[in-house]
Amino acid sequence: MKLAYRMYAGPAHIGTLRVASSFKNVHAIMHAPLGDDYFNVMRSTSERERDFTPVTASVVDRHVLARGSQEKVINNISRKDEEQHPDLIVLTPTCTSSISQEDLQNFVDRASLSSESDVILADVNYHRVNELQAADRTLEQIIRFYLDRARKQGTLDRSVANAPSANIIGIFTPGFHNQHDCRELKRLLGELGVAVNQVIPEGGYLKYLRDLPRAWFNIVPYREVGLMTATLSEREYGMPYISITPMGISNTADFIVQVGKLVNVWAYALLEKRLNYKLYVDNQTKFVSQAAWFSKSIDCQNLAGKEAAIFGDATHAASITKILVKEMGIRVSCSGTYRKHDAERFNEQVQGLCGEVVVTEDHTEVGDTTARIEPSAIFGTQMERHIGKRIDIPCGVISSPVHIQNSPPGYRPFLGYEGTNQVADLIYNSFHLGMEDHSSDVFGGHDTRSISTKSLSTGRSDINWTPEAESEPNRIPGFVRGKIKRNTEVSARRNNILEITIDATYAAKEKSSS
Amino acid sequence: MKTSDILTFECETGNYHTFCPISCVAWLYQKIEDSFFLVVGTKTRGYLSQNAPGVMTFAEPRYAMAELEEGDISAQLNDQKELERICLQVRNDRNPSVIIWIGTCTTEITKMDLEGIAPKLEKQVGIPIVVARANGLDYAFTQGEDTALAAMTHRCPEINPRVMNQQKGDAAKLVAVDVSPSDKLFDEKIGLNKGSLVLFGSLPSSVAAQLNLELKRQSISVSGWLPSQKYNELPALGEGVYVCGVNPFLSRTATASMRRRRCQLIGAPFPIGPDGTRAWIEKICSVFDVKPDGLGERENQIWKILIDYLEIITGKSASFMGDNLLEISIARFLIRRGMVVYEVGIPYMDRRYQAAELLLLQQTCRKMRRPMPRIVEKPDNYSQVQRMHELQPDLAITGMAHANPSEARDIDTKWSVEFTFAQIHGSVNARDALELVTRPLRRGVDSVSDCRRLSRQTLDVQQS
């Protein structure tokens, strides 16, 4: 058992549902108790989704527990088949089904006999994988299923397209700024003369998957989801892939160099010419993206040597670290990710760029580290934003998990050249607010910024509270209690008091109100 | 559609969206200030409790997950030892007055004996441990609170008859201050004959105080609330204590206080809307042999204040998809103000506990000459959406999973979860309740031409 207050990545089935509901006309049926279908709520609110989320539950209740699902799952599958005629129904196991150990594959086999839709069982083990790994697997599973079938039926189109083209793999819902990134990627590829063959899974129809191998190469913009599919197509269909995330000026340039290499492999054979993107990159870097000029401008001078802490998924945390250090001259004291199973690669990416690397799924560890190093700004997830609020440090949100405010209607890509502009804004605004705050402190503001007020850890204090003093903070409304308690401890420490009596609490209160 | 004069109950497939009952933690931890809620379950539950209450969870909550790992489920690890370790950690971190374990589906399926382990650990940890099995196998959304409160009825102190009499004396004295001498005699008479009154249901303290005041106006004093603001202030229960619910989803709590603590239940409509509040007070008065005073005037006064909202809703139609068990009471309130309610979906309908509320609903429909709504237990959301498509109600009251899609299909929607968090009880808060109901109707976004139907699916259909 593990005491956990918050979690970064969700349970496995969320990943499966995210992939399934991103495809067009795919329905997911969860084998889960009532209330576990909150994915629908997340999708319909945080993404402001207009359409009913194609996810239903085959509800596990007491009867199912006692007698097994029996016909229930199969009936639910055939009912959905008749009602909505999906192309594919994905039966999704949850922790409940993994514990109750029902033979879901059997249900799938039986249901697929009678239903017109294809039916598959998502191959994810609840205990072994998290949301992102599960999404990666499910995507690969679906692609493999349809490519294998097309191959068997002889409908697989393996002829390479005449003009340069690419698949974008791993854009899905609800992903952090995925929609905007996708649009920016398409634009970027368009300017490079590369057509987009398919985007999967977002908005993709299964019937077109057989044309997937026609693209010259695959693009996997995010490390989290899509790599398994990309390696599958490399192994079985000889399709190369690019896994560089075009986030930030230098990463985008690297990405374009890769595109150039892969395009030229076929371009020379098919079109008898070589494409050169060097001029394009130069022009974009200098004039379309404002980021390079922005870092050179005197405004950005003020940021030099400022410290930042970064935490998020592997893709965003690594890229933002690189941008801050290499492109804006900001010191990154700490960079971290919650993607533990990708730790090696993350270390490699941020090596030499930051003071320390934190790889953890424990959000209190992130909080304590941030509090200890006291950066001028944090770039992290919504959780880091709240850590920042508590210890009074501004935070820019760069990665999921996120709130609805991180699904902006306005165009906010993180990738490509427009992405560099957006990221520059985000970074600059975070620091700028920090400086304003600082100057208000200097001019007669409150001076409460000492290290001990910033500790987020609980129960690690060397100060004792007498029982009656202990009851004192309990009379204070819950939401400010922690702060007042901390202030009391700070005041006690300043006066070398090691035991807090009721007098000490009042003394501290007087001091803070005066 | 069919209309009838008697209430009809239907039961569908139970394929509906609602929150898992563990989400009750989100409001209960705020209500019981010195508590700590420990949800014993898997990541699935943790992810829910972090996503469902949204922003609230970020504000240093007094709840956490005891996240079960593979070793716990395959019984390689000892449940008791693991829980002990975690509870000690919670004690050191937060020092609560009570730890409430929320059992989940997982603990049910693995048959973890929380009720058996709790008394043992209670001694070792030195903090009371209350076990509430609020799982999605058995319950929906707000019923989570019911399981928690039912578990807490066992922790309420036993009423001491001598203290009770004294309290009553005190109460009579308190009341005597603001009533005329003739009433004073009357009060003492009640004090002698009748027991004390405990209300159950978690309400914000300001709302609880308002209801206390409403009853005090009728010379009835409330001796306590379950839950109380602090765990140590739980009200005394026992023979001779009257209990009355303020929320429609508290049937287990009602049963537990009757059967296990031998209290007497006052079955009343629930104090939602001015009509409900009045009926609730009248019923309590009748039990305590008090002639209610000025209730009719007060109700009329409240309706008068609401006139601007009433203009908006009168004659409009509504459908409830059902997810929090408040549906009957809110529907009754809306019908009283001239709305037509087609359908009331509800996860679970306790016809005994809600008897008075159902009767009031029936009376209200007759009085207002409105058709009786069809009451659908364990609804099927897919069929409901089809019915809604046919009937085109002016307002759909649904869970958040359906709210945006319904709006995109040009059906004004109020998301129902808000009713569980907003202050809707008592006459004073009737305005807040209507504020919620009318919000989608007041928005007036028609000005953007041709933006009524915004669903992508319907667009696809038109194109193909």
PDB file of N, CA, C and O in Angstrom, chain B residues 35-73:
ATOM      1  N   SER B  35     -11.384  15.798  10.539  1.00  0.00           N
ATOM      2  CA  SER B  35     -11.377  14.426  10.042  1.00  0.00           C
ATOM      3  C   SER B  35     -10.256  14.222   9.036  1.00  0.00           C
ATOM      4  O   SER B  35      -9.674  15.174   8.524  1.00  0.00           O
ATOM      5  N   PHE B  36      -9.957  12.969   8.764  1.00  0.00           N
ATOM      6  CA  PHE B  36      -9.089  12.636   7.634  1.00  0.00           C
ATOM      7  C   PHE B  36      -9.711  11.452   6.919  1.00  0.00           C
ATOM      8  O   PHE B  36     -10.019  10.443   7.541  1.00  0.00           O
ATOM      9  N   PHE B  37      -9.913  11.574   5.626  1.00  0.00           N
ATOM     10  CA  PHE B  37     -10.513  10.497   4.849  1.00  0.00           C
ATOM     11  C   PHE B  37      -9.430   9.730   4.104  1.00  0.00           C
ATOM     12  O   PHE B  37      -8.615  10.328   3.400  1.00  0.00           O
ATOM     13  N   LEU B  38      -9.443   8.425   4.299  1.00  0.00           N
ATOM     14  CA  LEU B  38      -8.478   7.579   3.623  1.00  0.00           C
ATOM     15  C   LEU B  38      -9.244   6.633   2.703  1.00  0.00           C
ATOM     16  O   LEU B  38      -9.997   5.780   3.172  1.00  0.00           O
ATOM     17  N   VAL B  39      -9.074   6.833   1.420  1.00  0.00           N
ATOM     18  CA  VAL B  39      -9.763   5.977   0.452  1.00  0.00           C
ATOM     19  C   VAL B  39      -8.874   4.768   0.177  1.00  0.00           C
ATOM     20  O   VAL B  39      -7.758   4.909  -0.311  1.00  0.00           O
ATOM     21  N   VAL B  40      -9.360   3.587   0.553  1.00  0.00           N
ATOM     22  CA  VAL B  40      -8.553   2.381   0.363  1.00  0.00           C
ATOM     23  C   VAL B  40      -8.959   1.770  -0.968  1.00  0.00           C
ATOM     24  O   VAL B  40     -10.057   1.241  -1.103  1.00  0.00           O
ATOM     25  N   GLY B  41      -8.082   1.888  -1.952  1.00  0.00           N
ATOM     26  CA  GLY B  41      -8.464   1.379  -3.270  1.00  0.00           C
ATOM     27  C   GLY B  41      -7.350   1.536  -4.275  1.00  0.00           C
ATOM     28  O   GLY B  41      -6.207   1.813  -3.912  1.00  0.00           O
ATOM     29  N   THR B  42      -7.711   1.398  -5.523  1.00  0.00           N
ATOM     30  CA  THR B  42      -6.700   1.441  -6.567  1.00  0.00           C
ATOM     31  C   THR B  42      -6.620   2.839  -7.177  1.00  0.00           C
ATOM     32  O   THR B  42      -7.388   3.725  -6.828  1.00  0.00           O
ATOM     33  N   LYS B  43      -5.690   2.962  -8.109  1.00  0.00           N
ATOM     34  CA  LYS B  43      -5.448   4.213  -8.783  1.00  0.00           C
ATOM     35  C   LYS B  43      -6.709   4.782  -9.432  1.00  0.00           C
ATOM     36  O   LYS B  43      -6.894   5.989  -9.490  1.00  0.00           O
ATOM     37  N   THR B  44      -7.573   3.877  -9.919  1.00  0.00           N
ATOM     38  CA  THR B  44      -8.795   4.317 -10.579  1.00  0.00           C
ATOM     39  C   THR B  44      -9.588   5.257  -9.682  1.00  0.00           C
ATOM     40  O   THR B  44     -10.091   6.278 -10.115  1.00  0.00           O
ATOM     41  N   ARG B  45      -9.694   4.872  -8.396  1.00  0.00           N
ATOM     42  CA  ARG B  45     -10.465   5.689  -7.446  1.00  0.00           C
ATOM     43  C   ARG B  45      -9.726   6.988  -7.144  1.00  0.00           C
ATOM     44  O   ARG B  45     -10.326   8.039  -7.006  1.00  0.00           O
ATOM     45  N   GLY B  46      -8.401   6.861  -7.017  1.00  0.00           N
ATOM     46  CA  GLY B  46      -7.630   8.052  -6.695  1.00  0.00           C
ATOM     47  C   GLY B  46      -7.742   9.086  -7.800  1.00  0.00           C
ATOM     48  O   GLY B  46      -7.896  10.274  -7.547  1.00  0.00           O
ATOM     49  N   TYR B  47      -7.709   8.598  -9.023  1.00  0.00           N
ATOM     50  CA  TYR B  47      -7.756   9.494 -10.157  1.00  0.00           C
ATOM     51  C   TYR B  47      -9.104  10.189 -10.224  1.00  0.00           C
ATOM     52  O   TYR B  47      -9.198  11.351 -10.566  1.00  0.00           O
ATOM     53  N   LEU B  48     -10.153   9.447  -9.839  1.00  0.00           N
ATOM     54  CA  LEU B  48     -11.481  10.056  -9.791  1.00  0.00           C
ATOM     55  C   LEU B  48     -11.504  11.173  -8.767  1.00  0.00           C
ATOM     56  O   LEU B  48     -11.876  12.301  -9.056  1.00  0.00           O
ATOM     57  N   SER B  49     -11.073  10.856  -7.543  1.00  0.00           N
ATOM     58  CA  SER B  49     -11.241  11.858  -6.497  1.00  0.00           C
ATOM     59  C   SER B  49     -10.376  13.076  -6.786  1.00  0.00           C
ATOM     60  O   SER B  49     -10.650  14.164  -6.315  1.00  0.00           O
ATOM     61  N   GLN B  50      -9.328  12.882  -7.609  1.00  0.00           N
ATOM     62  CA  GLN B  50      -8.517  14.041  -7.940  1.00  0.00           C
ATOM     63  C   GLN B  50      -9.140  14.839  -9.085  1.00  0.00           C
ATOM     64  O   GLN B  50      -9.019  16.056  -9.149  1.00  0.00           O
ATOM     65  N   ASN B  51      -9.848  14.152  -9.975  1.00  0.00           N
ATOM     66  CA  ASN B  51     -10.410  14.857 -11.117  1.00  0.00           C
ATOM     67  C   ASN B  51     -11.812  15.377 -10.875  1.00  0.00           C
ATOM     68  O   ASN B  51     -12.177  16.418 -11.371  1.00  0.00           O
ATOM     69  N   ALA B  52     -12.597  14.623 -10.102  1.00  0.00           N
ATOM     70  CA  ALA B  52     -13.984  15.015  -9.921  1.00  0.00           C
ATOM     71  C   ALA B  52     -14.121  16.355  -9.193  1.00  0.00           C
ATOM     72  O   ALA B  52     -14.808  17.242  -9.664  1.00  0.00           O
ATOM     73  N   PRO B  53     -13.494  16.520  -8.046  1.00  0.00           N
ATOM     74  CA  PRO B  53     -13.700  17.798  -7.374  1.00  0.00           C
ATOM     75  C   PRO B  53     -12.874  18.932  -7.968  1.00  0.00           C
ATOM     76  O   PRO B  53     -12.918  20.030  -7.453  1.00  0.00           O
ATOM     77  N   GLY B  54     -12.138  18.659  -9.011  1.00  0.00           N
ATOM     78  CA  GLY B  54     -11.444  19.724  -9.721  1.00  0.00           C
ATOM     79  C   GLY B  54     -10.480  20.492  -8.848  1.00  0.00           C
ATOM     80  O   GLY B  54      -9.648  19.920  -8.183  1.00  0.00           O
ATOM     81  N   VAL B  55     -10.663  21.778  -8.867  1.00  0.00           N
ATOM     82  CA  VAL B  55      -9.718  22.676  -8.215  1.00  0.00           C
ATOM     83  C   VAL B  55      -9.576  22.388  -6.725  1.00  0.00           C
ATOM     84  O   VAL B  55      -8.514  22.543  -6.149  1.00  0.00           O
ATOM     85  N   MET B  56     -10.660  21.941  -6.118  1.00  0.00           N
ATOM     86  CA  MET B  56     -10.668  21.789  -4.670  1.00  0.00           C
ATOM     87  C   MET B  56      -9.556  20.894  -4.151  1.00  0.00           C
ATOM     88  O   MET B  56      -9.003  21.119  -3.102  1.00  0.00           O
ATOM     89  N   THR B  57      -9.254  19.853  -4.908  1.00  0.00           N
ATOM     90  CA  THR B  57      -8.282  18.891  -4.403  1.00  0.00           C
ATOM     91  C   THR B  57      -6.887  19.479  -4.282  1.00  0.00           C
ATOM     92  O   THR B  57      -6.046  18.924  -3.616  1.00  0.00           O
ATOM     93  N   PHE B  58      -6.658  20.589  -4.939  1.00  0.00           N
ATOM     94  CA  PHE B  58      -5.312  21.116  -4.890  1.00  0.00           C
ATOM     95  C   PHE B  58      -5.044  21.910  -3.618  1.00  0.00           C
ATOM     96  O   PHE B  58      -3.934  22.233  -3.301  1.00  0.00           O
ATOM     97  N   ALA B  59      -6.099  22.213  -2.891  1.00  0.00           N
ATOM     98  CA  ALA B  59      -5.941  23.078  -1.739  1.00  0.00           C
ATOM     99  C   ALA B  59      -5.633  22.288  -0.472  1.00  0.00           C
ATOM    100  O   ALA B  59      -6.341  22.388   0.506  1.00  0.00           O
ATOM    101  N   GLU B  60      -4.612  21.506  -0.501  1.00  0.00           N
ATOM    102  CA  GLU B  60      -4.167  20.746   0.666  1.00  0.00           C
ATOM    103  C   GLU B  60      -5.314  20.003   1.355  1.00  0.00           C
ATOM    104  O   GLU B  60      -5.744  20.336   2.456  1.00  0.00           O
ATOM    105  N   PRO B  61      -5.879  19.030   0.698  1.00  0.00           N
ATOM    106  CA  PRO B  61      -7.052  18.355   1.239  1.00  0.00           C
ATOM    107  C   PRO B  61      -6.685  17.434   2.390  1.00  0.00           C
ATOM    108  O   PRO B  61      -5.540  17.012   2.504  1.00  0.00           O
ATOM    109  N   ARG B  62      -7.668  17.165   3.236  1.00  0.00           N
ATOM    110  CA  ARG B  62      -7.439  16.188   4.292  1.00  0.00           C
ATOM    111  C   ARG B  62      -7.953  14.825   3.845  1.00  0.00           C
ATOM    112  O   ARG B  62      -8.725  14.191   4.533  1.00  0.00           O
ATOM    113  N   TYR B  63      -7.578  14.431   2.669  1.00  0.00           N
ATOM    114  CA  TYR B  63      -7.857  13.065   2.281  1.00  0.00           C
ATOM    115  C   TYR B  63      -6.756  12.543   1.386  1.00  0.00           C
ATOM    116  O   TYR B  63      -6.022  13.312   0.769  1.00  0.00           O
ATOM    117  N   ALA B  64      -6.631  11.244   1.369  1.00  0.00           N
ATOM    118  CA  ALA B  64      -5.588  10.639   0.549  1.00  0.00           C
ATOM    119  C   ALA B  64      -6.020   9.238   0.172  1.00  0.00           C
ATOM    120  O   ALA B  64      -7.024   8.732   0.656  1.00  0.00           O
ATOM    121  N   MET B  65      -5.238   8.652  -0.710  1.00  0.00           N
ATOM    122  CA  MET B  65      -5.462   7.267  -1.110  1.00  0.00           C
ATOM    123  C   MET B  65      -4.537   6.362  -0.337  1.00  0.00           C
ATOM    124  O   MET B  65      -3.372   6.689  -0.151  1.00  0.00           O
ATOM    125  N   ALA B  66      -5.063   5.223   0.102  1.00  0.00           N
ATOM    126  CA  ALA B  66      -4.165   4.124   0.440  1.00  0.00           C
ATOM    127  C   ALA B  66      -4.186   3.283  -0.825  1.00  0.00           C
ATOM    128  O   ALA B  66      -5.110   2.504  -1.044  1.00  0.00           O
ATOM    129  N   GLU B  67      -3.194   3.523  -1.684  1.00  0.00           N
ATOM    130  CA  GLU B  67      -3.248   2.926  -3.015  1.00  0.00           C
ATOM    131  C   GLU B  67      -2.809   1.470  -2.967  1.00  0.00           C
ATOM    132  O   GLU B  67      -1.697   1.155  -2.542  1.00  0.00           O
ATOM    133  N   LEU B  68      -3.703   0.595  -3.395  1.00  0.00           N
ATOM    134  CA  LEU B  68      -3.406  -0.833  -3.353  1.00  0.00           C
ATOM    135  C   LEU B  68      -2.494  -1.200  -4.505  1.00  0.00           C
ATOM    136  O   LEU B  68      -2.724  -0.804  -5.641  1.00  0.00           O
ATOM    137  N   GLU B  69      -1.470  -1.957  -4.186  1.00  0.00           N
ATOM    138  CA  GLU B  69      -0.567  -2.393  -5.231  1.00  0.00           C
ATOM    139  C   GLU B  69      -0.759  -3.885  -5.464  1.00  0.00           C
ATOM    140  O   GLU B  69      -1.521  -4.546  -4.764  1.00  0.00           O
ATOM    141  N   GLU B  70      -0.034  -4.404  -6.424  1.00  0.00           N
ATOM    142  CA  GLU B  70      -0.259  -5.790  -6.797  1.00  0.00           C
ATOM    143  C   GLU B  70      -0.101  -6.721  -5.595  1.00  0.00           C
ATOM    144  O   GLU B  70      -0.862  -7.674  -5.424  1.00  0.00           O
ATOM    145  N   GLY B  71       0.872  -6.430  -4.750  1.00  0.00           N
ATOM    146  CA  GLY B  71       1.116  -7.267  -3.581  1.00  0.00           C
ATOM    147  C   GLY B  71      -0.051  -7.282  -2.606  1.00  0.00           C
ATOM    148  O   GLY B  71      -0.291  -8.276  -1.909  1.00  0.00           O
ATOM    149  N   ASP B  72      -0.782  -6.158  -2.535  1.00  0.00           N
ATOM    150  CA  ASP B  72      -1.936  -6.104  -1.633  1.00  0.00           C
ATOM    151  C   ASP B  72      -3.064  -6.979  -2.147  1.00  0.00           C
ATOM    152  O   ASP B  72      -3.768  -7.646  -1.389  1.00  0.00           O
ATOM    153  N   ILE B  73      -3.223  -6.964  -3.455  1.00  0.00           N
ATOM    154  CA  ILE B  73      -4.362  -7.660  -4.036  1.00  0.00           C
ATOM    155  C   ILE B  73      -4.127  -9.155  -4.050  1.00  0.00           C
ATOM    156  O   ILE B  73      -5.027  -9.947  -3.820  1.00  0.00           O
TER     157      ILE B  73
END
